[in-house]
Coordinates of C-alpha atoms in Angstrom, one line a residue:
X13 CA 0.0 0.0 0.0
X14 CA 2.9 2.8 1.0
X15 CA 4.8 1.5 -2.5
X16 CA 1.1 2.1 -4.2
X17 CA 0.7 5.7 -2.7
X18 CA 4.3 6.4 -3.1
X19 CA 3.7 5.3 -6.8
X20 CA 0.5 7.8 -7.3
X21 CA 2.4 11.1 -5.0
X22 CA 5.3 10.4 -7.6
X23 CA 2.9 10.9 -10.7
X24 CA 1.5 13.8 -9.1
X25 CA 4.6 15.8 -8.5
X26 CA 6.1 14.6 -12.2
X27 CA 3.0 16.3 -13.4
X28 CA 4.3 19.9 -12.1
X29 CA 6.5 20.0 -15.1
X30 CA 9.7 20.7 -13.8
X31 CA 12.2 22.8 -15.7
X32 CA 15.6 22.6 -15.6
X33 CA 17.2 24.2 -12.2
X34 CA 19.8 26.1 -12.9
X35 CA 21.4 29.4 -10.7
X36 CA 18.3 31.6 -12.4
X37 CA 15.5 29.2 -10.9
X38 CA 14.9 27.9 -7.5
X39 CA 11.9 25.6 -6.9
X40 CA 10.9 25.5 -3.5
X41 CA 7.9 23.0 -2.0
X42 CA 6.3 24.1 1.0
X43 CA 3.4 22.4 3.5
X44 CA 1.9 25.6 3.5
X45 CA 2.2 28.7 1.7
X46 CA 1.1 32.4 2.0
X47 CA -2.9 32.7 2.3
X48 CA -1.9 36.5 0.9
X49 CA 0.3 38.8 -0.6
X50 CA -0.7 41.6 1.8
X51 CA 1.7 41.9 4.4
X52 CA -0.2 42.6 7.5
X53 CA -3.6 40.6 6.6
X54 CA -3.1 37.4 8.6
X55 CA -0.3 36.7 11.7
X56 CA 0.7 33.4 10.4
X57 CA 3.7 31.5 10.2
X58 CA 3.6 30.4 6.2
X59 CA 2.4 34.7 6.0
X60 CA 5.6 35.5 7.4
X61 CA 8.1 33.4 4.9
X62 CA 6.4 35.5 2.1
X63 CA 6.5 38.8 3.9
X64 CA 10.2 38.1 4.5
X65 CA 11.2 38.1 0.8
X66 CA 8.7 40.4 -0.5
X67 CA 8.3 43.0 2.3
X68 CA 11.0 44.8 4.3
X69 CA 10.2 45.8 7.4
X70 CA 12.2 48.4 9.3
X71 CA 14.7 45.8 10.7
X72 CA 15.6 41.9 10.4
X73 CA 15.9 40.0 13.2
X74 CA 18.0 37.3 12.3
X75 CA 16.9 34.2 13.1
X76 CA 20.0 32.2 13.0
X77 CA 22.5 34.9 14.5
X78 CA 19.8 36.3 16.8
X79 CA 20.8 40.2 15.7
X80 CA 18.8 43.1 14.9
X81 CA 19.8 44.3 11.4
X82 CA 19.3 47.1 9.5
X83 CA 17.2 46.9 7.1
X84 CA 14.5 50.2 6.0
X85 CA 16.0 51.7 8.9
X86 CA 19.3 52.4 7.9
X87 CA 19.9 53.2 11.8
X88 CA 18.5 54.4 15.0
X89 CA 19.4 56.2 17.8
X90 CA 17.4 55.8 21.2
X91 CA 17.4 59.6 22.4
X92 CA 15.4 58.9 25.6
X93 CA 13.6 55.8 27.5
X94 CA 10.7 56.1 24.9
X95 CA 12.1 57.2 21.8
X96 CA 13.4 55.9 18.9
X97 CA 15.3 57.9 16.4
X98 CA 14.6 56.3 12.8
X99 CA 17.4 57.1 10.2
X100 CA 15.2 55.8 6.7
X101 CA 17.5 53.9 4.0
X102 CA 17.9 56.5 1.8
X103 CA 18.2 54.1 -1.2
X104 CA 15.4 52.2 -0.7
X105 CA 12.6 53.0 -3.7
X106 CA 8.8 51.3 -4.3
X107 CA 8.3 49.7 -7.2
X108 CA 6.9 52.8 -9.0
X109 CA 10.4 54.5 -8.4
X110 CA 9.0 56.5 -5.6
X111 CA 11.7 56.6 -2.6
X112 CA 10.7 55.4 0.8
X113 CA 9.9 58.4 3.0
X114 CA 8.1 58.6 6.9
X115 CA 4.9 59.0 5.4
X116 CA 5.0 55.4 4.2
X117 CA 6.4 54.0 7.7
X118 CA 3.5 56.2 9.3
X119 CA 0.9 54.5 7.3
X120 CA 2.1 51.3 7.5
X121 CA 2.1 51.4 11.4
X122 CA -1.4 52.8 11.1
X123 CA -2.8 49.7 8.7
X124 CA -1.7 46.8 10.6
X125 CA -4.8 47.5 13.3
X126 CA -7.5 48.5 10.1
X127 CA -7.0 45.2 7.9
X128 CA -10.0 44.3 7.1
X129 CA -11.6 41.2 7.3
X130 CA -8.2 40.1 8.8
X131 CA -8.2 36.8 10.7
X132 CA -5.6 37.6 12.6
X133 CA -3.9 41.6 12.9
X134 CA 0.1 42.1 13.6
X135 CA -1.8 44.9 15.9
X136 CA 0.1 43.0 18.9
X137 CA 3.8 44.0 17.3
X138 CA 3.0 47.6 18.1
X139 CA 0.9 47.6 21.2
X140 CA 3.4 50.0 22.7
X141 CA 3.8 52.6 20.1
X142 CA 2.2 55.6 21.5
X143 CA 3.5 57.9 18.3
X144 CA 5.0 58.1 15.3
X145 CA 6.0 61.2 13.4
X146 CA 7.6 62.5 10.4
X147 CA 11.2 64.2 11.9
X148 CA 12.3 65.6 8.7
X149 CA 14.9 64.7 6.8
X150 CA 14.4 61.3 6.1
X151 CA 14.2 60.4 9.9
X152 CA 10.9 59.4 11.7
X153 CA 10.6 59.3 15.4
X154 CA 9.3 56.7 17.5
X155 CA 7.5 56.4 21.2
X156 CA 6.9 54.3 23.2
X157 CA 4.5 54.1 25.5
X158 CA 6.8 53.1 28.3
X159 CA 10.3 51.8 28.1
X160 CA 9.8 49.0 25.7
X161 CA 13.3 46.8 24.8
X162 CA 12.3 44.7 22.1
X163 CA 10.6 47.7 20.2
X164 CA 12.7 47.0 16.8
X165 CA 12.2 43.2 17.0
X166 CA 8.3 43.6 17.5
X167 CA 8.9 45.6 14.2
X168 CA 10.5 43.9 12.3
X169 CA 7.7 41.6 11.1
X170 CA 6.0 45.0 9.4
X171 CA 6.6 45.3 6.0
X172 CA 6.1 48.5 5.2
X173 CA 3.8 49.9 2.2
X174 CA 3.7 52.6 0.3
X175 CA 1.2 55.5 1.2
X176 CA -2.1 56.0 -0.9
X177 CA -3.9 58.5 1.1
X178 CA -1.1 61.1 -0.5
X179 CA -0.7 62.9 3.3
X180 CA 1.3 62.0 5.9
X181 CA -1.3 60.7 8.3
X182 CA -1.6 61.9 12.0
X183 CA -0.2 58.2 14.4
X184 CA -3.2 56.9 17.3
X185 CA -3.8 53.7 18.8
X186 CA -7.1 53.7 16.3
X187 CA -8.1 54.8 13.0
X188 CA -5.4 57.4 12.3
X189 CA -8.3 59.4 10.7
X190 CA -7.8 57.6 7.7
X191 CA -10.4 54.9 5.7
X192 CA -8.2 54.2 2.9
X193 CA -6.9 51.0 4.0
X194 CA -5.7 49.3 0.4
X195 CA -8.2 46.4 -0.1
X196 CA -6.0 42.6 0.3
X197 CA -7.4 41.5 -2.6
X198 CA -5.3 44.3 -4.7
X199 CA -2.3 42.7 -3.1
X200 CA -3.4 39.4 -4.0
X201 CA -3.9 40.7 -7.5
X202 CA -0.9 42.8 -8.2
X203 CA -2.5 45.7 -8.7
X204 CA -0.8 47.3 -5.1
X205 CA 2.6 46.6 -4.4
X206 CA 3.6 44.3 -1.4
X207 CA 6.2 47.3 -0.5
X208 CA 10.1 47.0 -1.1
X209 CA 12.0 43.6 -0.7
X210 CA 14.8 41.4 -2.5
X211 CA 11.8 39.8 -4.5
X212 CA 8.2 40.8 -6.4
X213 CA 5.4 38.8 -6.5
X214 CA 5.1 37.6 -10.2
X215 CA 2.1 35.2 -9.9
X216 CA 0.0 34.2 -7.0
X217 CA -2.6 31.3 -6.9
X218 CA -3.8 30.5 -3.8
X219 CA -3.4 27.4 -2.3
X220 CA -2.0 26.4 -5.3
X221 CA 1.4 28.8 -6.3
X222 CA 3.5 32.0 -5.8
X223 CA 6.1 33.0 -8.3
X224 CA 9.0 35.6 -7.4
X225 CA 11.1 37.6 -9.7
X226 CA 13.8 39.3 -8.2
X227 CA 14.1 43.0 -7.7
X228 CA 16.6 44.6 -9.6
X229 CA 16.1 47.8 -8.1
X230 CA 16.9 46.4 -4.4
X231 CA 19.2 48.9 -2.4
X232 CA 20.3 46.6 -0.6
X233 CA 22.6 43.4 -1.4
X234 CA 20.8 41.4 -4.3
X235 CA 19.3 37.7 -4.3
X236 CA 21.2 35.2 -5.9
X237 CA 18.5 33.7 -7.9
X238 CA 16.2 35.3 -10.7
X239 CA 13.1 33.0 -9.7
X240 CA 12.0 31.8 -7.1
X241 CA 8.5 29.4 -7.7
X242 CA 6.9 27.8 -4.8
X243 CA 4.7 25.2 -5.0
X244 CA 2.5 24.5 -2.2
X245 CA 3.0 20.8 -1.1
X246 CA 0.7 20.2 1.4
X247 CA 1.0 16.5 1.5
X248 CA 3.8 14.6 2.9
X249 CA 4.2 12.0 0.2
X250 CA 3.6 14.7 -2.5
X251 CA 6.3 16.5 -1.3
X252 CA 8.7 13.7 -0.9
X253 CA 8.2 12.6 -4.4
X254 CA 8.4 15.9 -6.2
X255 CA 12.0 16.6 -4.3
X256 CA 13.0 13.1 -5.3
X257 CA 11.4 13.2 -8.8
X258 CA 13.3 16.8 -9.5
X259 CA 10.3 18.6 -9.9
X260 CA 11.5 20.9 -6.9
X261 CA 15.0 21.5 -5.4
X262 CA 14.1 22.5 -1.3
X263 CA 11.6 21.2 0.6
X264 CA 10.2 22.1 4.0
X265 CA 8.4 19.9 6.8
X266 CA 10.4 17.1 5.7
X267 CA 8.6 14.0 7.2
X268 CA 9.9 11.6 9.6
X269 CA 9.8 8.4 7.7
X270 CA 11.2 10.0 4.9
X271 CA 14.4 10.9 6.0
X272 CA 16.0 7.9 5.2
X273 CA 14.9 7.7 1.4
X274 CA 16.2 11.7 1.0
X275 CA 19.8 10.8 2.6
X276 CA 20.0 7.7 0.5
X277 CA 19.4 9.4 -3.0
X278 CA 22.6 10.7 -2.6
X279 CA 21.4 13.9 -4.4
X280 CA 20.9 16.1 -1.1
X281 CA 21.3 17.0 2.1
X282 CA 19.5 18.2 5.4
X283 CA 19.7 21.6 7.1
X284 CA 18.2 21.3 10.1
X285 CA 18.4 23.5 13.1
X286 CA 16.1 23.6 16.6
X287 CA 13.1 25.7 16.5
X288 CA 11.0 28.0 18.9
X289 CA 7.7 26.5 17.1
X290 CA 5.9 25.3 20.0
X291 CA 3.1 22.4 19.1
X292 CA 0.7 22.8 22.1
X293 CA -3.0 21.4 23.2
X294 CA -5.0 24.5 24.5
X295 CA -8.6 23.8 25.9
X296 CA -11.7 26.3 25.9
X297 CA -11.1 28.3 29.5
X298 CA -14.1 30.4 28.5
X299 CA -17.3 29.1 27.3
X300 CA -19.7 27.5 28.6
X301 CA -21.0 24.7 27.6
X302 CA -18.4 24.5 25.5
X303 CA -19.6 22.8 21.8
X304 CA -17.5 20.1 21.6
X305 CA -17.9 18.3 24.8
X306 CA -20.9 16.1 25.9
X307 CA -21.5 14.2 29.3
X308 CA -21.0 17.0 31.8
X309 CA -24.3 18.4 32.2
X310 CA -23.7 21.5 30.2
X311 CA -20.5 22.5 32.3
X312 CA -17.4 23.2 30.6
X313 CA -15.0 20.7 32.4
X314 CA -11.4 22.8 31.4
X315 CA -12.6 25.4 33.6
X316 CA -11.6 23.3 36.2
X317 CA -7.6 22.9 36.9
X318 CA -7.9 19.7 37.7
X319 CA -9.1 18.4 34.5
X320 CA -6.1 20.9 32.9
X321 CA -3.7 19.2 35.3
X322 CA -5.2 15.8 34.1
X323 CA -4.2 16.8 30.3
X324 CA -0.6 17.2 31.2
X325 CA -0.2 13.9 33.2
X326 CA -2.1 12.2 30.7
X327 CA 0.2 12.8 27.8
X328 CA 3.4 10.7 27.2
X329 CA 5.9 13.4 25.7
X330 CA 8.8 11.3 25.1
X331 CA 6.6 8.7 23.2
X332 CA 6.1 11.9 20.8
X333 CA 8.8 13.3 20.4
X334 CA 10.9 10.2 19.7
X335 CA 8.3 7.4 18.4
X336 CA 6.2 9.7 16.3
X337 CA 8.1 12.5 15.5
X338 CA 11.5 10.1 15.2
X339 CA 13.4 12.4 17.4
X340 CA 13.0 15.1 15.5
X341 CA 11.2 16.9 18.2
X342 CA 12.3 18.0 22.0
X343 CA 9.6 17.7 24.6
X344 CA 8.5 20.7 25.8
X345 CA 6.6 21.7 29.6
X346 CA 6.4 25.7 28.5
X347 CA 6.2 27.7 26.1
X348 CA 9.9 28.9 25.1
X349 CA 12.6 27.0 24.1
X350 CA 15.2 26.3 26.0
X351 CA 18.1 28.5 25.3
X352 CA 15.8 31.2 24.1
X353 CA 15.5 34.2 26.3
X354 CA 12.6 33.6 29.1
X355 CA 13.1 30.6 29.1
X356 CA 12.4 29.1 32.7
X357 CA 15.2 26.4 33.6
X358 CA 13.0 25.6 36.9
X359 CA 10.1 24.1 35.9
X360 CA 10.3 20.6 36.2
X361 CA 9.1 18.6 33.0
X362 CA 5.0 17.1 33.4
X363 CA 5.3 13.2 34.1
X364 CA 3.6 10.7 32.5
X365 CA 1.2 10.1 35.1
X366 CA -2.1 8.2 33.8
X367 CA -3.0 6.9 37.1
X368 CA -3.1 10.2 38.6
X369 CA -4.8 11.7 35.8
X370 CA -7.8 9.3 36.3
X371 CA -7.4 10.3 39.7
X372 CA -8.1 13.8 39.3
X373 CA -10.6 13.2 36.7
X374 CA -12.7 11.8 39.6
X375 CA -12.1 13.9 41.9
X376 CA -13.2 16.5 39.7
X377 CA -16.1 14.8 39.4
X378 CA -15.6 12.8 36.1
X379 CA -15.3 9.4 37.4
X380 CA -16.2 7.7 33.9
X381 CA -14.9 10.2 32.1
X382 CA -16.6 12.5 29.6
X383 CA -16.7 12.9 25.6
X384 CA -14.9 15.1 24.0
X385 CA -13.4 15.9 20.1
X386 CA -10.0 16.6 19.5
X387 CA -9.7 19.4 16.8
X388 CA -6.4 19.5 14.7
X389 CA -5.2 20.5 11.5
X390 CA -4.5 17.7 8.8
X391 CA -2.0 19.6 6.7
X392 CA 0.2 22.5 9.3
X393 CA 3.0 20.9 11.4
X394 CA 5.2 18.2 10.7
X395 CA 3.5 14.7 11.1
X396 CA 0.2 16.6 13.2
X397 CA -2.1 14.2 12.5
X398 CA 0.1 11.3 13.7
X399 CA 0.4 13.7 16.8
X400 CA -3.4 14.0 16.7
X401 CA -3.8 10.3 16.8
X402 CA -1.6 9.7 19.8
X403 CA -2.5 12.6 22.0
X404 CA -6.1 11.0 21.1
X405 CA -5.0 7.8 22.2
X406 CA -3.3 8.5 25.2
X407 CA -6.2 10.8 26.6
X408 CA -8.8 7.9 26.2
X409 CA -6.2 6.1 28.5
X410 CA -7.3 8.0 31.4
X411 CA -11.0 7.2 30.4
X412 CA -12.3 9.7 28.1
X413 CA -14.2 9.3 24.9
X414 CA -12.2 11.0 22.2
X415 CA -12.8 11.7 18.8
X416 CA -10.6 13.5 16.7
X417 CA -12.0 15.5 14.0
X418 CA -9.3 17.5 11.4
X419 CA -9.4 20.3 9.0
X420 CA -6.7 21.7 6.1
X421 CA -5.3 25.0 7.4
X422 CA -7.6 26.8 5.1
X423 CA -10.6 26.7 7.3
X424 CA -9.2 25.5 10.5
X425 CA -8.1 28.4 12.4
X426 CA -10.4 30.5 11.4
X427 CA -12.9 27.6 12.9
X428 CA -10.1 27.8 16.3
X429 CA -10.8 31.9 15.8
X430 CA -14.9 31.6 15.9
X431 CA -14.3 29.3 19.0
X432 CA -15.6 26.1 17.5
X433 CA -13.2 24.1 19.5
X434 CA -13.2 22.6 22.8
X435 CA -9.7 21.1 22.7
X436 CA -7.5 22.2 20.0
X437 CA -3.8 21.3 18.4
X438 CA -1.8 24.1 17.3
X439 CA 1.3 25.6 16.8
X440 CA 3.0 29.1 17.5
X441 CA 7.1 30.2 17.3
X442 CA 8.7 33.1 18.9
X443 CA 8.5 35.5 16.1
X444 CA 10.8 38.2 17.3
X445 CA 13.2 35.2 18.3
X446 CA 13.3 36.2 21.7
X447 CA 10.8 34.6 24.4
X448 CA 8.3 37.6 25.7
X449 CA 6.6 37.8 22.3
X450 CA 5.5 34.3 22.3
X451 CA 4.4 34.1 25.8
X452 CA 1.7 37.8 24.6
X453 CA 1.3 35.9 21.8
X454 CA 0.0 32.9 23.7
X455 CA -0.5 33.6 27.1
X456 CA -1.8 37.1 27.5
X457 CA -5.4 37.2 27.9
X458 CA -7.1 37.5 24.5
X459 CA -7.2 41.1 23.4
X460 CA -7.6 42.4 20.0
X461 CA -7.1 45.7 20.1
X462 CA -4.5 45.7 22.7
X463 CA -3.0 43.2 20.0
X464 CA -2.4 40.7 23.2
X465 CA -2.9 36.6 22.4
X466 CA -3.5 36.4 19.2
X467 CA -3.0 32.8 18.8
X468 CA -4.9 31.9 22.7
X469 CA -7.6 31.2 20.8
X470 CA -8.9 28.4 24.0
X471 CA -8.6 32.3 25.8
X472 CA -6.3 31.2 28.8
X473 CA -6.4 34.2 30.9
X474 CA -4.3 35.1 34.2
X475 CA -4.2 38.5 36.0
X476 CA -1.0 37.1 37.2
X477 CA 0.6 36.3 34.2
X478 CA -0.5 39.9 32.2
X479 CA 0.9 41.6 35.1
X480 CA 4.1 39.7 34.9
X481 CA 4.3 40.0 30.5
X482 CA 3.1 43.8 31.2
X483 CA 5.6 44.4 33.2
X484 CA 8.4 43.0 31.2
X485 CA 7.0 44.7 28.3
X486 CA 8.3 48.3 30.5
X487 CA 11.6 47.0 31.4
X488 CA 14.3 47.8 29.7
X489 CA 17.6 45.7 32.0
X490 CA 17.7 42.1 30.5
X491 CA 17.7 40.5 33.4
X492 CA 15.0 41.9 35.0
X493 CA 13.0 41.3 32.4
X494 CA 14.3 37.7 31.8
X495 CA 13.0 36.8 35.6
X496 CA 9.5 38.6 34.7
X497 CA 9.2 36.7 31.5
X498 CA 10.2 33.4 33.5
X499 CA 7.5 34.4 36.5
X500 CA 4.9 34.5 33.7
X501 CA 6.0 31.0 32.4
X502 CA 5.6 29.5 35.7
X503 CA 1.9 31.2 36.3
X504 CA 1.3 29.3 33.2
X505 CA 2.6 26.2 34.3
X506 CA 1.3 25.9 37.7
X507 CA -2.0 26.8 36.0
X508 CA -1.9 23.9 33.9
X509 CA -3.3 27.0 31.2
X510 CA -1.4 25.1 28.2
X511 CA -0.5 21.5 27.2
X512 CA 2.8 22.0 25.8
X513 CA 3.8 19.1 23.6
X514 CA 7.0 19.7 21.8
X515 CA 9.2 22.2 20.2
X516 CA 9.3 21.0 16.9
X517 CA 13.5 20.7 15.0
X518 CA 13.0 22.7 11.8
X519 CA 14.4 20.1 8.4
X520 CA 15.0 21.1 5.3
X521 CA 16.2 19.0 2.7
X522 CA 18.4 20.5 -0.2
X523 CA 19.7 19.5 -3.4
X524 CA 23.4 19.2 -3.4
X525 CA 24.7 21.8 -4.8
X526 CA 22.5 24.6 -3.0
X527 CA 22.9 27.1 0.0
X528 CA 19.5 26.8 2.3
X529 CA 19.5 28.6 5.6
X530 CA 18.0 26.7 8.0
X531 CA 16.9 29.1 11.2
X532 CA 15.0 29.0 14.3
X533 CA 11.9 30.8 13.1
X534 CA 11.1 28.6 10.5
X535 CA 11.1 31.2 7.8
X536 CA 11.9 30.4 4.8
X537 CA 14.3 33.0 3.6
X538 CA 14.9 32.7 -0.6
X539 CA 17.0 35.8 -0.8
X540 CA 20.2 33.9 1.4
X541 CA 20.2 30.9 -0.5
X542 CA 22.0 30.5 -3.3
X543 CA 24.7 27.8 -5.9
X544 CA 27.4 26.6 -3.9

């Protein structure tokens, strides 16, 4: 049977016509690719490789040296605890020829709260802007609204676009007093640039394909190759067989069980590198009922700690991360990675404890249990829905009646985002590469316009915990706010507000012959690679 589907993957990927690579062409094969070419329309991982070759923002973190690098901002100068002193790249020109200037960076800062129909704003990279003005010269100046340290990295997943409203438009926290917000779909169709980066947008068909062609007019240092076309890959098999077949030269998400056929072809290699991708179970901590559980009497049963606590004993994280994810994986009980900064070296990894996870079932007043679905997406993370099928397994183990439903990425978060879900799978990285970003991202109470948990979608809230982010938001020594990030990590843990799974090792494989970075973000970066 795996020789038969093997056989009918290979067909498919032959039939994407490959063309010859050579230094002009790279063909890349994703899981997932961009829903949009709009840079601020959704806050999602496969968003952010496009924005990252399309779209400069102001700076670059780097996710595999872990610096802050120039970028649209040429350089900066903090003046005071709140300010920021922009200095624009003065070379850096829009598509149309029209140079970058602080009208464009004011606008850009403006549109990331007013996308709409946005499924997910970047509103939560600039919660504490308080102002943005145009300081003349090709300078803009920035404040905050209290000492904020990781200002430049929460902006550097902004591209920036150019201006329509032709004025420079007055900063708030709101509307900006402006209603032209550039409709996605113009993105999407080419008919609005994306903003300045190494590559343009050529073609792009959802779901389906993007096409890149480089930017000549870059100010900055070039790509190496002329095209880039991505083909979205979705399936594991598919994906395999179109590297193998040489209908693609990179591929992401490479799947466990195929490791061994990529290394033996002899025609590639693996980049691989730990990530901050964090693949987590989150339960509904709001509603009630809540719509996918039955068997409680209309109570919500993960509004109770114990049955959170239960979750975490129940699940066997070293079986995971080494059975079903073959080691490519390290088991995770918080949020950030270890290594990355906020990380909490004290808190003890969950044990596998079934017996005492029945225990506290019953004592929470579950005795037999109670039925529940498992929600998950079929086509996002490395091997999810084997994950799906033994986090399944292991909670009906402790005596509940699971059954897991999944959904492509196309519908499924915005399902997560209507809170259809009583117990979810999902996945979230450190974007800034730096821990206090994930744990807003994730554990700050759910807040849209403050731009706080954007991805707590089971709405895990903690006075403690926003108190603790908040305040490490303000503080500006590191390690300070390295011990406030870490007290906000344990108020998680001891709340038992996540089930953290794993943090997922980020694989490429290559065609020898080719430069791929591999980096802890996950992004996939097409301008750095390039013929060896």
């Amino acid at each position: 049977m795996e020789k038969t589907m093997f056989g009918l993957a290979l067909a498919a990927a032959l039939s994407l016509a490959p063309i010859s690579a050579g230094a002009e062409e790279l063909r890349v094969g994703l899981a997932a690719i961009a829903t949009s070419v709009d840079p601020h329309f959704h806050r999602a991982g496969y968003n952010f490789d496009l924005r990252e070759n399309i779209s400069d923002a102001l700076v670059y973190a780097n996710g595999v040296t872990g610096e802050v690098e120039p970028r649209l901002a040429a350089s900066w100068e903090i003046t005071s605890d709140t300010n920021w002193l922009v200095i624009l790249e003065p070379k850096a020109k829009f598509d149309n020829g029209n140079p970058l200037g602080a009208d464009d960076v004011i606008y850009s800062l403006c549109r990331v709260r007013n996308v709409p129909n946005s499924p997910g704003l970047y509103s939560g990279f600039i919660e504490t802007v308080a102002n943005v003005t145009d300081a003349g010269n090709g300078k803009i100046m920035i404040e905050s609204r209290e000492p904020d340290p990781n200002l430049l990295r929460n902006l550097s997943n902004i591209g920036i676009v150019e201006n329509p409203t032709g004025r420079t438009l007055a900063y708030d926290d709101k509307t900006c007093g402006n209603d032209n917000w550039l409709d996605t779909n113009g993105f999407n169709n080419g008919a609005v640039s994306a903003g300045i980066g190494h590559y343009r947008v050529a073609k792009f068909t959802p779901d389906v394909e993007i096409v890149l062609q480089r930017n000549d007019q870059y100010y900055g240092k070039p790509a190496h190759y002329d095209t880039v076309v991505i083909k979205a890959l979705p399936d594991n098999s598919a994906r395999i067989a179109a590297l193998l077949g040489d209908a693609v030269d990179v591929i992401n998400s490479v799947p466990i069980n195929a490791v061994e056929s990529v290394q033996s072809a002899g025609k590639f290699h693996l980049a691989s590198t730990p990530s901050t991708l964090l693949i987590f179970l989150l339960a509904d901590q709001n509603q009630e009922p809540t719509p996918k559980v039955s068997g409680t009497d209309g109570k919500n049963p993960f509004l109770d700690p114990r049955v959170r606590k239960a979750l975490n004993l129940a699940i066997n994280r070293n079986e995971i991360a080494e059975t079903v994810m073959g080691g490519m994986a390290q088991p995770a009980s918080q949020i950030i990675l270890d290594g990355v900064f906020g990380h909490n070296p004290d808190l003890a990894p969950y044990p596998y404890d079934p017996a005492k996870a029945k225990a506290l079932l019953a004592e929470a007043g579950y005795p037999n249990g109670f039925s529940l679905v498992l929600s998950a997406p079929s086509d996002r993370y490395v091997n999810g829905a084997q994950v799906a099928q033994a986090v399944a397994a292991m909670l009906s183990q402790i005596g509940l009646q699971v059954t897991l439903e999944t959904f492509p990425r196309s519908i499924y978060f915005t399902k997560a985002s209507d809170y259809e879900f009583s117990l979810y799978l999902a996945g979230a990285a450190a974007d800034t590469g730096e821990g206090l970003s994930q744990m807003i991202n994730l554990a700050g109470t759910r807040d849209p316009d403050r731009g706080w948990g954007g991805a707590n979608r089971g709405r895990y809230s903690s006075e403690v915990t926003d108190k603790h982010l908040a305040q490490a938001q303000a503080t500006l020594d590191d390690a300070e706010r390295e011990k406030l990030i870490q007290a906000a990590s344990k108020q998680v843990y001891e709340d038992d507000g996540y089930v953290p799974l794993y943090h997922e090792l980020g694989v490429w494989a290559v065609r020898n012959g080719i430069q791929y970075e591999a980096n802890a973000n996950l992004i996939n970066i097409f301008y750095t690679a390039r013929p060896e």
